[in-house]
Amino acid sequence: MKRISVLMSTYNGERYLAEQIKSIQTQEGENTLFSLQLFIRDDQSTDRTLEVINKFSNITIIPNNGKNIGVKESFFTLLRKAPESDLFFFSDQDDIWPTNKVKKFLEAYDLAGKADKGNPMGIFSDLWVADSYGNPTGKKMSHVVGWPPKTDAYYLSWSHKITGAAFAINNEAKKMIETVTPEMCKEVNMHDSFIALLISITGRLIQIDDPLLYYRQHDNNVIGANKKRNINLKIKSIFKLATRLQKDDLHAYEWIKDNQENFYVKPDIVEYFENIYMMSTFDLNKRFRTWIKMLKYMMSSRLPFTTFYLYVLNIKPKNKFWEF
């Protein structure tokens, strides 16, 4: 029987939390195909979140030691504390899982070859964009965002694709993430995008085309599919995205240098991230030549001219530019 660990970080989530926990604990195949354990770390909620959690059984609470550390570090902590499992699912506190979600992920996992299972592996699915009641709007995330057919290190270095709430990783990926220093965990943009990036560098990412999550959109979403922005905010978001992605890429390059002896990375991937590093350091002529070399990888994103402005001309917006 497969072992499934579900990792959830909560913070002031009393409104939708019970519905999400129920959807996780009523998955098809539990106790026959797999055993499932839900691990929750509450990030110092000030509402009734803990009261909601305590109404359910079979939940393992990860102590927070009285600290609010933010969603990113909270998930890294959960991953480190969780025991060995076949798959580790990340879960938001306000979505809804279809009853066949875990079963479908396990089918994809079982189809993977022995070599894949022995290396870092991630599995992700499409999502239904849902309204505040959890009802699907008929829109898939892949259509809203426009997913490309491939998900590799070249694409993920300049774009986001994998939503943590629809993402699971194997035990080898967990071991790999445990090599990421606490300092780096604090500095990366988000846990899910950085974990996906490292897996794309060292192992394999498997895409499930079926939407296996009701991705609830409501007024309190930190990140969502329906965020409305005027042109000024859109321009700012592109500059922010380029800055955050490059920061994660540089951390990935640092990680590669420190861990090449323990994890195999193809030489062309090493060279690729070396080029990203060069684009952030050398003189104008070298930065421009490297940018030209990297341009084909950035064309599928919205970032070619933004990266030219930021990293070739080396012009950084003033602090006030980033204010919303």
CSV table of C-alpha atoms in Angstrom, one decimal:
chain,number,residue,atom,x,y,z
A,1,MET,CA,0.0,0.0,0.0
A,2,LYS,CA,1.4,3.4,-1.0
A,3,ARG,CA,2.0,6.1,1.7
A,4,ILE,CA,0.6,9.5,1.0
A,5,SER,CA,1.5,12.6,3.0
A,6,VAL,CA,-0.5,15.8,2.6
A,7,LEU,CA,1.2,19.0,3.7
A,8,MET,CA,-0.9,22.0,4.6
A,9,SER,CA,0.0,25.4,6.0
A,10,THR,CA,-2.8,27.3,7.5
A,11,TYR,CA,-3.3,31.0,8.5
A,12,ASN,CA,-6.6,32.6,9.3
A,13,GLY,CA,-8.4,30.0,7.1
A,14,GLU,CA,-11.5,29.2,9.2
A,15,ARG,CA,-13.9,30.2,6.4
A,16,TYR,CA,-13.1,27.4,3.9
A,17,LEU,CA,-10.8,25.0,5.9
A,18,ALA,CA,-13.3,22.4,6.9
A,19,GLU,CA,-14.5,21.8,3.4
A,20,GLN,CA,-10.9,21.3,2.2
A,21,ILE,CA,-10.0,18.9,5.0
A,22,LYS,CA,-13.1,16.8,4.3
A,23,SER,CA,-12.2,16.6,0.6
A,24,ILE,CA,-8.7,15.4,1.5
A,25,GLN,CA,-9.9,12.8,4.0
A,26,THR,CA,-12.6,11.3,1.7
A,27,GLN,CA,-10.3,10.4,-1.3
A,28,GLU,CA,-11.2,7.3,-3.3
A,29,GLY,CA,-8.9,4.4,-2.6
A,30,GLU,CA,-7.9,5.4,0.9
A,31,ASN,CA,-7.1,2.3,3.1
A,32,THR,CA,-7.2,0.1,0.0
A,33,LEU,CA,-4.8,1.6,-2.5
A,34,PHE,CA,-3.0,4.0,-0.1
A,35,SER,CA,-2.8,5.3,3.4
A,36,LEU,CA,-3.1,9.1,3.8
A,37,GLN,CA,-1.9,11.3,6.6
A,38,LEU,CA,-2.6,15.0,6.7
A,39,PHE,CA,0.1,17.2,8.3
A,40,ILE,CA,-0.8,20.8,9.2
A,41,ARG,CA,1.4,23.6,10.5
A,42,ASP,CA,-0.6,26.6,11.6
A,43,ASP,CA,1.3,29.9,11.1
A,44,GLN,CA,-0.1,31.6,14.2
A,45,SER,CA,-3.7,32.2,13.1
A,46,THR,CA,-5.7,34.7,15.0
A,47,ASP,CA,-9.1,33.4,14.0
A,48,ARG,CA,-10.9,30.0,14.7
A,49,THR,CA,-8.6,28.0,12.4
A,50,LEU,CA,-7.3,25.8,15.2
A,51,GLU,CA,-10.8,25.1,16.4
A,52,VAL,CA,-11.8,23.9,12.9
A,53,ILE,CA,-8.7,21.7,12.8
A,54,ASN,CA,-9.4,20.2,16.2
A,55,LYS,CA,-12.8,19.0,15.0
A,56,PHE,CA,-11.1,16.4,12.8
A,57,SER,CA,-9.3,13.3,13.6
A,58,ASN,CA,-6.2,11.7,11.9
A,59,ILE,CA,-4.4,15.0,11.6
A,60,THR,CA,-0.8,15.5,12.7
A,61,ILE,CA,0.0,19.0,13.9
A,62,ILE,CA,3.5,20.2,13.3
A,63,PRO,CA,4.4,22.6,16.1
A,64,ASN,CA,5.0,26.2,15.1
A,65,ASN,CA,7.0,27.1,18.2
A,66,GLY,CA,5.0,30.3,18.5
A,67,LYS,CA,6.4,31.7,15.3
A,68,ASN,CA,4.8,33.2,12.2
A,69,ILE,CA,7.2,32.5,9.4
A,70,GLY,CA,5.1,32.9,6.3
A,71,VAL,CA,3.6,30.4,3.8
A,72,LYS,CA,6.9,29.7,2.0
A,73,GLU,CA,9.0,28.7,5.0
A,74,SER,CA,6.0,27.0,6.6
A,75,PHE,CA,5.8,24.6,3.7
A,76,PHE,CA,9.6,23.9,3.7
A,77,THR,CA,9.3,23.2,7.4
A,78,LEU,CA,6.4,20.8,6.8
A,79,LEU,CA,8.4,18.9,4.1
A,80,ARG,CA,11.4,18.5,6.4
A,81,LYS,CA,9.2,17.3,9.3
A,82,ALA,CA,7.1,14.8,7.4
A,83,PRO,CA,8.2,11.1,7.5
A,84,GLU,CA,9.2,9.1,4.4
A,85,SER,CA,6.3,8.6,2.0
A,86,ASP,CA,5.7,7.6,-1.7
A,87,LEU,CA,4.2,11.0,-2.5
A,88,PHE,CA,4.0,14.3,-0.7
A,89,PHE,CA,1.1,16.6,-1.8
A,90,PHE,CA,1.1,20.3,-1.1
A,91,SER,CA,-2.3,21.7,-0.1
A,92,ASP,CA,-3.8,25.1,0.2
A,93,GLN,CA,-6.3,25.7,3.0
A,94,ASP,CA,-9.1,27.1,0.8
A,95,ASP,CA,-9.4,24.8,-2.2
A,96,ILE,CA,-11.3,21.5,-2.8
A,97,TRP,CA,-9.9,18.2,-4.0
A,98,PRO,CA,-12.0,16.1,-6.3
A,99,THR,CA,-12.4,12.6,-4.8
A,100,ASN,CA,-10.2,11.0,-7.5
A,101,LYS,CA,-7.2,13.4,-7.1
A,102,VAL,CA,-4.8,11.1,-5.2
A,103,LYS,CA,-5.9,8.1,-7.3
A,104,LYS,CA,-5.1,9.9,-10.5
A,105,PHE,CA,-1.7,11.1,-9.2
A,106,LEU,CA,-0.8,7.5,-8.1
A,107,GLU,CA,-1.7,6.3,-11.6
A,108,ALA,CA,0.8,8.7,-13.1
A,109,TYR,CA,3.3,7.7,-10.5
A,110,ASP,CA,2.9,4.0,-11.2
A,111,LEU,CA,3.3,4.6,-14.9
A,112,ALA,CA,6.7,6.2,-14.3
A,113,GLY,CA,9.8,4.1,-14.9
A,114,LYS,CA,12.0,2.7,-12.1
A,115,ALA,CA,14.7,5.2,-13.0
A,116,ASP,CA,12.3,8.1,-12.6
A,117,LYS,CA,11.1,6.9,-9.2
A,118,GLY,CA,14.7,6.6,-8.1
A,119,ASN,CA,15.4,10.3,-8.9
A,120,PRO,CA,13.7,13.5,-7.9
A,121,MET,CA,10.2,13.5,-9.5
A,122,GLY,CA,7.2,15.9,-9.4
A,123,ILE,CA,3.7,15.3,-10.7
A,124,PHE,CA,1.3,18.2,-11.3
A,125,SER,CA,-2.2,18.5,-12.8
A,126,ASP,CA,-4.4,21.1,-14.4
A,127,LEU,CA,-6.9,23.0,-12.2
A,128,TRP,CA,-10.4,24.1,-12.4
A,129,VAL,CA,-10.7,27.8,-11.6
A,130,ALA,CA,-13.5,27.9,-9.1
A,131,ASP,CA,-15.7,30.7,-7.6
A,132,SER,CA,-15.8,31.6,-4.0
A,133,TYR,CA,-18.3,28.8,-3.3
A,134,GLY,CA,-15.9,26.2,-4.8
A,135,ASN,CA,-17.9,25.7,-8.0
A,136,PRO,CA,-15.9,25.3,-11.2
A,137,THR,CA,-16.3,28.3,-13.6
A,138,GLY,CA,-15.6,26.1,-16.6
A,139,LYS,CA,-12.1,27.6,-17.1
A,140,LYS,CA,-9.0,25.5,-16.8
A,141,MET,CA,-5.8,27.1,-15.5
A,142,SER,CA,-4.0,25.8,-18.6
A,143,HIS,CA,-6.4,27.9,-20.8
A,144,VAL,CA,-6.4,31.0,-18.5
A,145,VAL,CA,-2.6,31.1,-18.4
A,146,GLY,CA,-1.7,29.4,-21.7
A,147,TRP,CA,0.4,26.4,-20.8
A,148,PRO,CA,3.1,25.4,-23.3
A,149,PRO,CA,3.5,21.7,-24.1
A,150,LYS,CA,6.8,21.3,-22.3
A,151,THR,CA,7.8,21.8,-18.7
A,152,ASP,CA,11.6,21.8,-18.4
A,153,ALA,CA,14.3,23.8,-16.7
A,154,TYR,CA,14.6,26.1,-19.7
A,155,TYR,CA,10.9,27.1,-19.5
A,156,LEU,CA,10.6,27.3,-15.7
A,157,SER,CA,13.7,29.5,-15.4
A,158,TRP,CA,11.7,32.3,-17.0
A,159,SER,CA,8.1,31.4,-16.4
A,160,HIS,CA,5.7,29.9,-13.8
A,161,LYS,CA,3.6,26.9,-14.6
A,162,ILE,CA,3.2,24.6,-11.6
A,163,THR,CA,0.7,25.6,-8.9
A,164,GLY,CA,1.7,24.2,-5.6
A,165,ALA,CA,-1.9,23.2,-4.7
A,166,ALA,CA,-1.9,20.8,-7.7
A,167,PHE,CA,1.6,19.5,-7.1
A,168,ALA,CA,3.1,16.3,-5.5
A,169,ILE,CA,6.7,15.1,-5.2
A,170,ASN,CA,8.3,11.8,-4.5
A,171,ASN,CA,10.6,10.9,-1.6
A,172,GLU,CA,13.8,11.4,-3.6
A,173,ALA,CA,12.6,15.0,-4.3
A,174,LYS,CA,12.0,15.5,-0.6
A,175,LYS,CA,15.6,14.3,0.1
A,176,MET,CA,16.9,16.8,-2.5
A,177,ILE,CA,15.0,19.7,-1.0
A,178,GLU,CA,16.5,18.9,2.4
A,179,THR,CA,19.9,19.9,1.0
A,180,VAL,CA,18.6,23.5,0.4
A,181,THR,CA,19.9,25.6,3.2
A,182,PRO,CA,17.5,27.4,5.5
A,183,GLU,CA,18.9,30.7,4.3
A,184,MET,CA,18.2,29.9,0.7
A,185,CYS,CA,14.6,28.7,1.6
A,186,LYS,CA,14.0,32.2,3.1
A,187,GLU,CA,15.3,34.0,-0.1
A,188,VAL,CA,13.6,32.1,-2.9
A,189,ASN,CA,10.3,33.5,-4.3
A,190,MET,CA,8.0,30.6,-3.4
A,191,HIS,CA,8.4,27.0,-2.2
A,192,ASP,CA,6.5,25.4,-5.1
A,193,SER,CA,8.1,27.2,-8.0
A,194,PHE,CA,11.6,26.7,-6.6
A,195,ILE,CA,11.0,23.0,-5.8
A,196,ALA,CA,9.7,22.5,-9.4
A,197,LEU,CA,12.7,24.3,-10.8
A,198,LEU,CA,15.2,22.0,-8.9
A,199,ILE,CA,13.3,18.9,-9.9
A,200,SER,CA,13.4,20.0,-13.6
A,201,ILE,CA,17.2,20.3,-13.2
A,202,THR,CA,17.8,17.0,-11.5
A,203,GLY,CA,14.9,14.7,-12.4
A,204,ARG,CA,11.5,14.6,-14.1
A,205,LEU,CA,8.2,16.5,-14.0
A,206,ILE,CA,5.0,14.7,-15.1
A,207,GLN,CA,2.0,16.7,-16.3
A,208,ILE,CA,-1.6,15.4,-15.8
A,209,ASP,CA,-3.9,17.2,-18.3
A,210,ASP,CA,-7.0,16.5,-16.2
A,211,PRO,CA,-8.0,19.3,-13.8
A,212,LEU,CA,-7.7,17.7,-10.4
A,213,LEU,CA,-8.3,20.7,-8.1
A,214,TYR,CA,-11.0,23.3,-7.6
A,215,TYR,CA,-8.9,26.4,-7.3
A,216,ARG,CA,-11.1,28.6,-5.2
A,217,GLN,CA,-10.9,32.3,-6.1
A,218,HIS,CA,-12.0,34.8,-3.4
A,219,ASP,CA,-11.3,38.2,-2.0
A,220,ASN,CA,-8.5,37.0,0.3
A,221,ASN,CA,-6.4,35.1,-2.3
A,222,VAL,CA,-2.7,35.9,-1.9
A,223,ILE,CA,-2.2,34.6,-5.5
A,224,GLY,CA,-5.0,33.8,-7.8
A,225,ALA,CA,-6.2,33.3,-11.4
A,226,ASN,CA,-8.7,36.2,-11.4
A,227,LYS,CA,-6.5,39.1,-10.1
A,228,LYS,CA,-7.5,42.3,-12.1
A,229,ARG,CA,-4.7,44.7,-12.8
A,230,ASN,CA,-4.5,48.0,-14.6
A,231,ILE,CA,-1.8,48.7,-17.1
A,232,ASN,CA,0.5,50.3,-14.5
A,233,LEU,CA,0.2,47.2,-12.2
A,234,LYS,CA,0.7,44.9,-15.2
A,235,ILE,CA,4.0,46.6,-16.1
A,236,LYS,CA,5.1,46.4,-12.4
A,237,SER,CA,4.2,42.8,-12.2
A,238,ILE,CA,6.3,41.9,-15.3
A,239,PHE,CA,9.4,43.6,-13.7
A,240,LYS,CA,8.7,41.9,-10.4
A,241,LEU,CA,8.4,38.5,-12.1
A,242,ALA,CA,11.6,39.0,-14.0
A,243,THR,CA,13.4,39.9,-10.8
A,244,ARG,CA,12.0,37.1,-8.8
A,245,LEU,CA,12.7,34.4,-11.5
A,246,GLN,CA,16.3,35.5,-12.0
A,247,LYS,CA,16.8,35.5,-8.2
A,248,ASP,CA,15.6,31.9,-8.1
A,249,ASP,CA,17.7,31.0,-11.1
A,250,LEU,CA,20.8,32.3,-9.4
A,251,HIS,CA,19.9,30.4,-6.2
A,252,ALA,CA,19.5,27.3,-8.4
A,253,TYR,CA,22.9,27.9,-9.9
A,254,GLU,CA,24.4,28.2,-6.4
A,255,TRP,CA,22.7,24.9,-5.4
A,256,ILE,CA,24.0,23.2,-8.6
A,257,LYS,CA,27.5,24.2,-7.8
A,258,ASP,CA,27.2,22.9,-4.2
A,259,ASN,CA,25.4,19.6,-5.0
A,260,GLN,CA,26.8,18.3,-8.3
A,261,GLU,CA,28.6,15.5,-6.6
A,262,ASN,CA,25.3,14.1,-5.1
A,263,PHE,CA,22.8,14.9,-7.9
A,264,TYR,CA,23.4,14.4,-11.6
A,265,VAL,CA,22.8,17.5,-13.7
A,266,LYS,CA,23.3,17.4,-17.4
A,267,PRO,CA,26.3,19.5,-18.7
A,268,ASP,CA,24.0,21.6,-20.9
A,269,ILE,CA,21.8,22.5,-17.9
A,270,VAL,CA,24.9,23.5,-15.9
A,271,GLU,CA,26.0,25.7,-18.8
A,272,TYR,CA,22.6,27.2,-19.2
A,273,PHE,CA,22.5,28.4,-15.5
A,274,GLU,CA,26.1,29.6,-15.8
A,275,ASN,CA,24.9,31.9,-18.6
A,276,ILE,CA,22.1,33.3,-16.4
A,277,TYR,CA,24.8,34.0,-13.8
A,278,MET,CA,27.0,35.6,-16.5
A,279,MET,CA,24.1,37.8,-17.5
A,280,SER,CA,24.0,39.2,-14.0
A,281,THR,CA,27.7,39.9,-13.5
A,282,PHE,CA,30.0,40.6,-16.4
A,283,ASP,CA,30.6,43.8,-18.5
A,284,LEU,CA,28.0,45.2,-20.9
A,285,ASN,CA,29.4,43.5,-23.9
A,286,LYS,CA,29.3,40.0,-22.3
A,287,ARG,CA,25.9,40.6,-20.7
A,288,PHE,CA,24.5,41.5,-24.1
A,289,ARG,CA,26.0,38.5,-25.9
A,290,THR,CA,24.8,36.2,-23.2
A,291,TRP,CA,21.3,37.8,-23.4
A,292,ILE,CA,21.2,37.1,-27.2
A,293,LYS,CA,22.1,33.5,-26.5
A,294,MET,CA,19.4,33.2,-23.9
A,295,LEU,CA,16.7,35.0,-25.9
A,296,LYS,CA,15.2,31.9,-27.5
A,297,TYR,CA,14.4,30.6,-24.0
A,298,MET,CA,12.7,33.8,-22.9
A,299,MET,CA,10.5,34.2,-26.0
A,300,SER,CA,7.7,32.0,-24.5
A,301,SER,CA,7.5,34.4,-21.5
A,302,ARG,CA,6.7,38.1,-21.3
A,303,LEU,CA,10.3,38.9,-20.3
A,304,PRO,CA,12.7,39.4,-23.2
A,305,PHE,CA,12.8,43.2,-23.2
A,306,THR,CA,12.3,43.4,-19.5
A,307,THR,CA,15.4,41.3,-18.9
A,308,PHE,CA,17.3,43.5,-21.4
A,309,TYR,CA,16.4,46.5,-19.4
A,310,LEU,CA,17.2,44.9,-16.0
A,311,TYR,CA,20.2,42.7,-16.7
A,312,VAL,CA,21.9,44.0,-19.9
A,313,LEU,CA,21.5,47.7,-19.3
A,314,ASN,CA,21.6,47.0,-15.6
A,315,ILE,CA,18.9,49.6,-14.9
A,316,LYS,CA,17.0,48.8,-11.7
A,317,PRO,CA,13.7,50.6,-10.9
A,318,LYS,CA,13.8,52.8,-7.9
A,319,ASN,CA,12.2,51.4,-4.7
A,320,LYS,CA,9.0,53.5,-5.2
A,321,PHE,CA,8.4,51.7,-8.6
A,322,TRP,CA,7.7,48.5,-6.7
A,323,GLU,CA,5.0,50.0,-4.4
A,324,PHE,CA,1.4,48.9,-5.1
